[in-house]
Amino acid sequence: MNILDNPIKDIITIKNFDGDFVESKGILHDIINPATDEVIGKVPDTKPEEIDTIIARATRAFQEWRQTSPLIRVRYLFKLKELLEENFEELSRIQTVEHGKTIDESRGETRRGLENIEAACAASTLMMGHNLEDVSSGIDEHCIYQPLGVFAAITPYNFPFMVPLWFAPYAVATGNCIIIKPSPKDPISQYKIAELVLEAGLPEGVWNVVNGFNNATNRLLEHPDIKGVGFVGSTSVAKYIYENCGKYGKRVVAQGGAKNFIVIMPDSDLNKVIPALLTSFFGNAGQRCLAAGNALIVGDNKFYDRFIKMFIEATSKISIGYGLDSDVQMGPMQNIEAKKRVLQYIELGVEEGAKLKLDGRKFSIKENLSEACFIGPTIFSEVLPTMRIAKEEIFGPVANIMKVDNFERAVEIINFSNYGNAASIFTNSGRLAREFRYNVSCGNIGVNIGVPAPVGLFHFGGMKDSFFGTLHAQGRDIIRFFLEGKIVIERWF
Ligand code: NAD
């Protein structure tokens, strides 16, 4: 690998953005490249009064922005999309450096983020209202959709480029202003997008970025001029956001954590299933809300044993290292605490009596890197649905394998989970696939798909403890979220 391929040459001090880049007076914290353990930047814990200034500017900008034609509003997004495409490779490399994922995974993330800008460009059509003449004699009734003001998007570390784009382009296209608070663990992607927002010429105060930790979230939650919050992150924080939005009278989308299941029926072709499972369990080093956590193998002992053998064989070949090296298939965990959490779960699995078939604590890295955040893929077999490793979100490269007697029992186990983000089935039976999607309580269902990630045109599902709210991120749902429906009943004498 050529080290010059790293686009971050000097330590970056992240600034906030409200149309101009503004230096914060808040305390600076390190941003670490998890593959090398080097400091690559500094991120401020922005002070409440600085956040208030940005909210005030966005509130002023809203007055003019809402009067800008929707056709013109989306032209700024066309321009932004063009600039993001021009910088596609650099933006992808930044994600790898600040997050640790492989360069292919980063390119995938950039593409998925851009899809949301494309989807948001349809807002001018999707935000149209409806009407009916003569609801009573000579009386007509109309429903018009209007933007509300300034929204906040509070986002997690695992997709630093994409997740803020589940909200920001839709907010802006519908005539609102947005303040993004990215994860302080990897805020560089949003800093770079802000540079391109500036180049695209969006008016000041329309697209904003505020950096910070818990206090920044809290200031956005309690501020009266923030009309609503889009949140993506862990379940405990999602609940907190949901409760506080209720307390402060704001609308909210709160997407939480996950524990996802994959059912493998005995009629499926394991040569096709295994590669899909590798991506689902170990892609992004397991740091995906759609990552598989538990595989439920339906069938006899012969099928189960064959599956375990093939799965371990394929998993053992995954090459681990610096994601900028295109031969690497799995990067590090994004941070040391995340690695510690995974190590604790591996110990717990052993204590709970699951069989450790592949131990991620023993691994080798391709290059001479810091091992601080690295961990190898782990496989447990003989896992029971009642074990904590089967119930809790590990958010790392750990695969639990369970043997299940039949399809009905598999559905029962999935529905027993507190989470409801995603579930997939591998089968050749159309009947079982239909029963699966009909009966499983999860927001994203895959049929012969390892990672059922909706494209930007569709909303991103989630049920039970994986989601709090009514309308979800992405697609038509988020366009509706950003609009108030006003009813006009009209009569002329
Ligand atoms: P997190 O909940 O720790 O942080 C998310 C955001 O909330 C960050 O911006 C963070 O600064 C802020 N935050 C964290 N704790 C806070 C607190 N106590 N008070 C105020 N603000 C706080 O999540 P994470 O670790 O960054 O991301 C991983 C989690 O996100 C996983 O649980 C994963 O499943 C989930 N996730 C869910 C989805 C989905 O669509 N359901 C998508 C991606 C990630």
Tab-separated table of N, CA and C in Angstrom, residues 2-3 27 41 61 97 116 131 175 191 228 266 284 300 312 317-318 328 339 363 370 379 406 415 419 485:
chain	number	residue	atom	x	y	z
A	2	ASN	N	0.430	2.221	-0.758
A	2	ASN	CA	1.141	3.485	-0.786
A	2	ASN	C	0.551	4.416	0.272
A	3	ILE	N	1.362	4.793	1.231
A	3	ILE	CA	0.883	5.604	2.353
A	3	ILE	C	0.358	6.957	1.878
A	27	ILE	N	-13.450	22.822	24.324
A	27	ILE	CA	-12.253	21.974	24.508
A	27	ILE	C	-12.102	21.034	23.312
A	41	GLY	N	-6.819	14.310	13.973
A	41	GLY	CA	-7.573	15.557	14.038
A	41	GLY	C	-7.975	15.894	15.453
A	61	ALA	N	-32.142	32.166	8.420
A	61	ALA	CA	-32.022	31.677	7.034
A	61	ALA	C	-33.323	31.014	6.570
A	97	VAL	N	-9.983	6.208	6.811
A	97	VAL	CA	-8.966	6.682	7.751
A	97	VAL	C	-9.590	7.028	9.113
A	116	ASN	N	-29.170	9.145	-1.302
A	116	ASN	CA	-30.122	9.945	-0.538
A	116	ASN	C	-30.256	11.358	-1.106
A	131	ASN	N	-56.245	18.101	-2.909
A	131	ASN	CA	-57.447	18.907	-2.649
A	131	ASN	C	-58.690	18.231	-3.189
A	175	GLY	N	-37.437	22.671	2.295
A	175	GLY	CA	-37.511	24.083	2.688
A	175	GLY	C	-37.155	24.344	4.139
A	191	TYR	N	-17.274	17.330	7.882
A	191	TYR	CA	-16.501	18.567	7.672
A	191	TYR	C	-16.203	18.743	6.178
A	228	GLY	N	-37.529	19.732	15.352
A	228	GLY	CA	-37.576	18.272	15.405
A	228	GLY	C	-36.176	17.694	15.319
A	266	PRO	N	-32.659	-25.681	5.074
A	266	PRO	CA	-31.819	-26.754	4.510
A	266	PRO	C	-31.870	-26.838	2.985
A	284	ASN	N	-17.681	-4.159	7.804
A	284	ASN	CA	-17.602	-3.003	8.705
A	284	ASN	C	-17.175	-3.464	10.111
A	300	ASP	N	-31.150	-30.989	9.716
A	300	ASP	CA	-30.593	-32.084	10.525
A	300	ASP	C	-29.134	-31.801	10.898
A	312	ILE	N	-16.604	-21.714	9.075
A	312	ILE	CA	-15.320	-21.479	9.762
A	312	ILE	C	-14.194	-21.385	8.728
A	317	LYS	N	-10.263	-17.236	6.411
A	317	LYS	CA	-9.464	-16.656	5.311
A	317	LYS	C	-9.570	-15.133	5.231
A	318	ILE	N	-10.417	-14.522	6.056
A	318	ILE	CA	-10.596	-13.059	5.983
A	318	ILE	C	-9.280	-12.371	6.344
A	328	VAL	N	-7.195	-5.906	1.873
A	328	VAL	CA	-7.726	-6.147	3.222
A	328	VAL	C	-9.243	-6.308	3.167
A	339	LYS	N	-13.615	-2.179	21.004
A	339	LYS	CA	-12.890	-3.461	21.026
A	339	LYS	C	-13.025	-4.115	22.404
A	363	PHE	N	-5.339	-13.277	16.235
A	363	PHE	CA	-5.427	-12.860	14.828
A	363	PHE	C	-4.074	-12.331	14.377
A	370	SER	N	-0.586	-0.671	14.612
A	370	SER	CA	-0.914	-0.779	16.043
A	370	SER	C	-2.073	-1.759	16.190
A	379	ILE	N	-16.431	-16.915	16.072
A	379	ILE	CA	-17.629	-17.735	15.832
A	379	ILE	C	-17.930	-18.562	17.081
A	406	ASN	N	-37.092	-26.296	13.422
A	406	ASN	CA	-37.918	-26.035	12.234
A	406	ASN	C	-38.118	-24.531	12.030
A	415	ASN	N	-38.852	-13.373	17.026
A	415	ASN	CA	-39.856	-12.481	17.617
A	415	ASN	C	-39.720	-12.357	19.136
A	419	TYR	N	-35.236	-6.530	20.059
A	419	TYR	CA	-34.933	-5.678	18.904
A	419	TYR	C	-35.775	-6.086	17.697
A	485	GLY	N	-48.712	19.362	7.481
A	485	GLY	CA	-49.866	19.419	6.568
A	485	GLY	C	-50.864	20.441	7.090
